[in-house]
PDB file of C-alpha atoms in Angstrom:
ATOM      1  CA  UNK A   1    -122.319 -44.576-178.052  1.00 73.00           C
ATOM      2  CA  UNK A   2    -120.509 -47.020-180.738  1.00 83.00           C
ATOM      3  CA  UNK A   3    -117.492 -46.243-179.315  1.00 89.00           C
ATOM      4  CA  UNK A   4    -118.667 -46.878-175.687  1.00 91.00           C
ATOM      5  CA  UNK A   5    -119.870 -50.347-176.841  1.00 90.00           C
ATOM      6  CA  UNK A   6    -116.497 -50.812-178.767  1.00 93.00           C
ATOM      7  CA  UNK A   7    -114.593 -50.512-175.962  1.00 94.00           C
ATOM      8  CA  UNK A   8    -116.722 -52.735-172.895  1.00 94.00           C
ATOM      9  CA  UNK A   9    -116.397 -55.223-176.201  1.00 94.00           C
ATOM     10  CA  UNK A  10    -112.352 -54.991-176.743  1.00 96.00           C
ATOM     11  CA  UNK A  11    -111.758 -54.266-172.437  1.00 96.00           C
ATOM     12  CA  UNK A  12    -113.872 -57.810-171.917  1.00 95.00           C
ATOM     13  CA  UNK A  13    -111.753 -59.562-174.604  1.00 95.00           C
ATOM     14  CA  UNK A  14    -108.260 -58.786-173.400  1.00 96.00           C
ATOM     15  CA  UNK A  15    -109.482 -59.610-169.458  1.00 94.00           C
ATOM     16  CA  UNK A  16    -110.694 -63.117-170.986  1.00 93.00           C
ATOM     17  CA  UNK A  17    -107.763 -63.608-173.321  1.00 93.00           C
ATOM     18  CA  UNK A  18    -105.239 -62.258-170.214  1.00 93.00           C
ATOM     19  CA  UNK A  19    -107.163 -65.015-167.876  1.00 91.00           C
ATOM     20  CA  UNK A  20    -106.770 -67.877-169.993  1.00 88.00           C
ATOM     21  CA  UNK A  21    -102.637 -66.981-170.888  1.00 90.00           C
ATOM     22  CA  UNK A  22    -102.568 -66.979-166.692  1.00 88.00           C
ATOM     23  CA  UNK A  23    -104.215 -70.203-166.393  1.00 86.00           C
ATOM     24  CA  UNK A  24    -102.049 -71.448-169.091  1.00 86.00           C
ATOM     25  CA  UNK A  25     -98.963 -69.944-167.534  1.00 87.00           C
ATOM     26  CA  UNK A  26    -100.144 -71.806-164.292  1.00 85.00           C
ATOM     27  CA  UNK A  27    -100.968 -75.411-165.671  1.00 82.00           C
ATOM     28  CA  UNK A  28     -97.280 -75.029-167.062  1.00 86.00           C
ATOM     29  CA  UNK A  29     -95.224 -73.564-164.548  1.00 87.00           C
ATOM     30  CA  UNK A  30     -96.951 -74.528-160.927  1.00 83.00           C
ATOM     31  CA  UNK A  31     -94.999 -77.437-159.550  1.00 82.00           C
ATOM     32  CA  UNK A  32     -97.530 -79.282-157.231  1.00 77.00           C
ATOM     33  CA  UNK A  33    -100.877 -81.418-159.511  1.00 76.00           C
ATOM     34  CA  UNK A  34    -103.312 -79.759-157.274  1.00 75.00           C
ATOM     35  CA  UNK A  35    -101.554 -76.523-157.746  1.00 78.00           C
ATOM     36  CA  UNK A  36    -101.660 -76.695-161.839  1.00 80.00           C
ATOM     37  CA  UNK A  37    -105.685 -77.984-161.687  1.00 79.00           C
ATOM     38  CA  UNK A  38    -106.135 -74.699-159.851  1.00 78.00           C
ATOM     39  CA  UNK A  39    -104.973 -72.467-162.041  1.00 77.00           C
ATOM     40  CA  UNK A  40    -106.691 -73.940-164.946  1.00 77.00           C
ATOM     41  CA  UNK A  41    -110.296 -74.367-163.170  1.00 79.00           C
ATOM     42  CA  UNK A  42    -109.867 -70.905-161.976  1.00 77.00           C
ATOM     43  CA  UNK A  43    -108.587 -68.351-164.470  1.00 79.00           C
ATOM     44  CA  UNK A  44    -109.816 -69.827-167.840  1.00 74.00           C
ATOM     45  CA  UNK A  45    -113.275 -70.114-166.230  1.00 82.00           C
ATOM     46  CA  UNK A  46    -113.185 -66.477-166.267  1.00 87.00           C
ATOM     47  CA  UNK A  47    -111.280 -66.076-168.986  1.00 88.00           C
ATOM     48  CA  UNK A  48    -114.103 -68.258-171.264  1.00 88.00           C
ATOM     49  CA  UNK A  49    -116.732 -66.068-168.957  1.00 88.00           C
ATOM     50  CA  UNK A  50    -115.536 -62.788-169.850  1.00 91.00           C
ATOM     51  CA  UNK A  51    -115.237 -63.815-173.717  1.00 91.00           C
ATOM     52  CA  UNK A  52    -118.890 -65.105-173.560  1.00 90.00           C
ATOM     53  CA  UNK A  53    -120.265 -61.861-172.072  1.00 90.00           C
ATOM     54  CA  UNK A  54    -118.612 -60.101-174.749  1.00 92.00           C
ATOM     55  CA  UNK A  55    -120.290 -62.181-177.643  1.00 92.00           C
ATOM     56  CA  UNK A  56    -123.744 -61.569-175.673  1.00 90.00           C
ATOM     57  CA  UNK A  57    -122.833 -58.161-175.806  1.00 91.00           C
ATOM     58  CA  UNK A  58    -121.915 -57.823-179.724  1.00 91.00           C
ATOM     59  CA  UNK A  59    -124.337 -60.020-180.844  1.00 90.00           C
ATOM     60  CA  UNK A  60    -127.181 -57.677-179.166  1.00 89.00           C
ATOM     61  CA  UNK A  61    -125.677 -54.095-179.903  1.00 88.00           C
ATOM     62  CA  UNK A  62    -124.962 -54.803-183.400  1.00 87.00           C
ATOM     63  CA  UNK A  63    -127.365 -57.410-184.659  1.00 88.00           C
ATOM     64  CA  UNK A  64    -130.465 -57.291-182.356  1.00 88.00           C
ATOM     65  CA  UNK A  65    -130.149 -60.435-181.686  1.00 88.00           C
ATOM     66  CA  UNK A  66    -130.142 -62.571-178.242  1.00 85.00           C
ATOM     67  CA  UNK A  67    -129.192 -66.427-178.293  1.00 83.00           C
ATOM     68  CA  UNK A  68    -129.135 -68.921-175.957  1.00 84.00           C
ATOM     69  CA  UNK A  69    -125.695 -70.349-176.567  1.00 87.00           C
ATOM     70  CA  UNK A  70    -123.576 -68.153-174.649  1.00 85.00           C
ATOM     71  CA  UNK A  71    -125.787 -68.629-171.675  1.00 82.00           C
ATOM     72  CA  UNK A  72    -125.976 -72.330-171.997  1.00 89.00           C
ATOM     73  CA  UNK A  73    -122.285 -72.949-172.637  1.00 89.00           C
ATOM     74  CA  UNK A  74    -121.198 -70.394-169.688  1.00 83.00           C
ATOM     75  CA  UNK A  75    -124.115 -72.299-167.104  1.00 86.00           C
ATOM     76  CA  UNK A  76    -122.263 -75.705-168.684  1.00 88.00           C
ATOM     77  CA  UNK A  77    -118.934 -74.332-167.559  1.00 84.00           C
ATOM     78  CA  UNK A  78    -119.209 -73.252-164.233  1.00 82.00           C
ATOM     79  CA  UNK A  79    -121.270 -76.310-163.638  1.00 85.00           C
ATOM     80  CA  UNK A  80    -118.881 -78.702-164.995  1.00 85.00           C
ATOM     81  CA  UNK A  81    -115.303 -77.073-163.935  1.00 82.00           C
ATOM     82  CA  UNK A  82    -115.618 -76.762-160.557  1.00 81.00           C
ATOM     83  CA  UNK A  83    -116.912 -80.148-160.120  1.00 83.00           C
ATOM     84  CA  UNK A  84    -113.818 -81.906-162.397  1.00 81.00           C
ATOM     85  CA  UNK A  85    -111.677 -79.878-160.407  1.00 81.00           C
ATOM     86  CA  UNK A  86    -113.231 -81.457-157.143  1.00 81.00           C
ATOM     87  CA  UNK A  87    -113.064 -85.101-159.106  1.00 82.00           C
ATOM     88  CA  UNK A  88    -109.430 -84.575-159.669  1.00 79.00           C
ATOM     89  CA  UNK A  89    -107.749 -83.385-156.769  1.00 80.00           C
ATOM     90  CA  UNK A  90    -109.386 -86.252-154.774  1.00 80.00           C
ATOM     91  CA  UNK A  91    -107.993 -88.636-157.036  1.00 80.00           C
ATOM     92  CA  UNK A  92    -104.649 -86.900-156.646  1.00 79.00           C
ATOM     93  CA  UNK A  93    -105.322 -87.088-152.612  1.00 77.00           C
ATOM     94  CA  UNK A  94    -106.036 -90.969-152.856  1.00 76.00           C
ATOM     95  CA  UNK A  95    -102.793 -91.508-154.992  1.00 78.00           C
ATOM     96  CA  UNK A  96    -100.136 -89.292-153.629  1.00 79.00           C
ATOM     97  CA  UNK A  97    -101.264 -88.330-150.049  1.00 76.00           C
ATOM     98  CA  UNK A  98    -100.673 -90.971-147.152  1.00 78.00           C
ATOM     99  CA  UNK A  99    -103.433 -90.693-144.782  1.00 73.00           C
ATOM    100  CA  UNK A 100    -101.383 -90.230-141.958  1.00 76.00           C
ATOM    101  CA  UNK A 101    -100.045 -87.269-143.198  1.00 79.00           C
ATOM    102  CA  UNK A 102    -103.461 -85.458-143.286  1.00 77.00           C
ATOM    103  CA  UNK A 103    -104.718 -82.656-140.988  1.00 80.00           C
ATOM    104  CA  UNK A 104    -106.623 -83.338-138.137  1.00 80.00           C
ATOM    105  CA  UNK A 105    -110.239 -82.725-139.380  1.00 77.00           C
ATOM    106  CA  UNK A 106    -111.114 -81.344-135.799  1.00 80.00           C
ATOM    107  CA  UNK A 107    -114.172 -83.931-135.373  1.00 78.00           C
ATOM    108  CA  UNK A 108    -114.911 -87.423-134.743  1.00 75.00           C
ATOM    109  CA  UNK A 109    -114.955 -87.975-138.127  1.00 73.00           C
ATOM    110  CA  UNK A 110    -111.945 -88.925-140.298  1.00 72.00           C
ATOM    111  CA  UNK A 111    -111.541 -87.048-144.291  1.00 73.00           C
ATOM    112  CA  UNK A 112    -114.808 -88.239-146.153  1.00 66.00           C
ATOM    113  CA  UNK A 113    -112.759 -89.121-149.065  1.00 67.00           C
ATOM    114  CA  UNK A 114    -111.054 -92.014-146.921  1.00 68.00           C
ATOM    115  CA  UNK A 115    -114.060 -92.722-144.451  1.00 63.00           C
ATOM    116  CA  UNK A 116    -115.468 -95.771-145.787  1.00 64.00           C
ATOM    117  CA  UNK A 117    -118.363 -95.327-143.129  1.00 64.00           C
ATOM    118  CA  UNK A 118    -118.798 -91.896-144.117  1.00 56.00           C
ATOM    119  CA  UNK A 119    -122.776 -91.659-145.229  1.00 61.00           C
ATOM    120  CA  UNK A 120    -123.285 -87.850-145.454  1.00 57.00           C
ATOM    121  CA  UNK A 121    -122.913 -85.005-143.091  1.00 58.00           C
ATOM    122  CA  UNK A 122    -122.783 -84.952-139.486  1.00 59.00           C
ATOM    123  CA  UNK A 123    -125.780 -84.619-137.439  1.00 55.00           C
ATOM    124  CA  UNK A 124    -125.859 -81.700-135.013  1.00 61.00           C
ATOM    125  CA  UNK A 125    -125.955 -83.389-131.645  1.00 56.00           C
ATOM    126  CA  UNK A 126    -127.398 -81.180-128.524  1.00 60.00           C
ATOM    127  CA  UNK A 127    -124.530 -78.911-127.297  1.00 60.00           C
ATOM    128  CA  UNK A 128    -122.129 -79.477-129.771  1.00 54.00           C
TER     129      UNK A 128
END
């Protein structure tokens, strides 16, 4: 049974290490800024995940112990990375990306980052 727990340990370690050298790879080698935020956001998210579950994981097999630490600094990640991620590629939208050269967004309604009317979301009219 060691062995079993030795392993899931080790196997959830070299997925989270082999995430974060992807993301790394990425935020180095992608050419676009919204392409290198991705990769980042993305892969060391569950990269940092994987590592954490581990910890939970070795810390309760081996020492009968549970702490709230891994919990509260995976909730604080996937809270918080997703959300700079969103942050950052609108700045990159407002500095780099003409307006113009946006897609239609297939509504009345022009790209909410560049609506200054824009209040929330559209209300469902009848037969729409």
């Amino acid at each position: 049974m060691e062995t079993a727990f030795e392993i899931m340990i080790s196997a959830l370690l070299v997925i989270g290490g082999t995430f974060g050298l992807i993301g790394s790879f990425g935020l180095v080698r992608l050419r676009d800024a919204v392409q290198r935020l991705h990769a980042p956001t993305k892969a060391t998210t569950v990269g940092v995940g994987a590592a954490l579950v581990a910890s939970v994981i070795d810390l309760y097999h081996y020492q009968n112990m549970l702490t709230w630490q891994e919990l509260l600094v995976a909730a604080f990640l996937f809270v918080t990375a997703p959300i700079t991620a969103l942050f950052l590629g609108k700045i990159h939208m407002h500095q780099s990306i003409p307006r113009e050269a946006l897609p239609d967004t297939g509504t009345r309604r022009d790209w909410a980052t560049f609506d200054p009317t824009f209040k929330g979301p559209e209300p469902k009219l009848p037969g729409d």
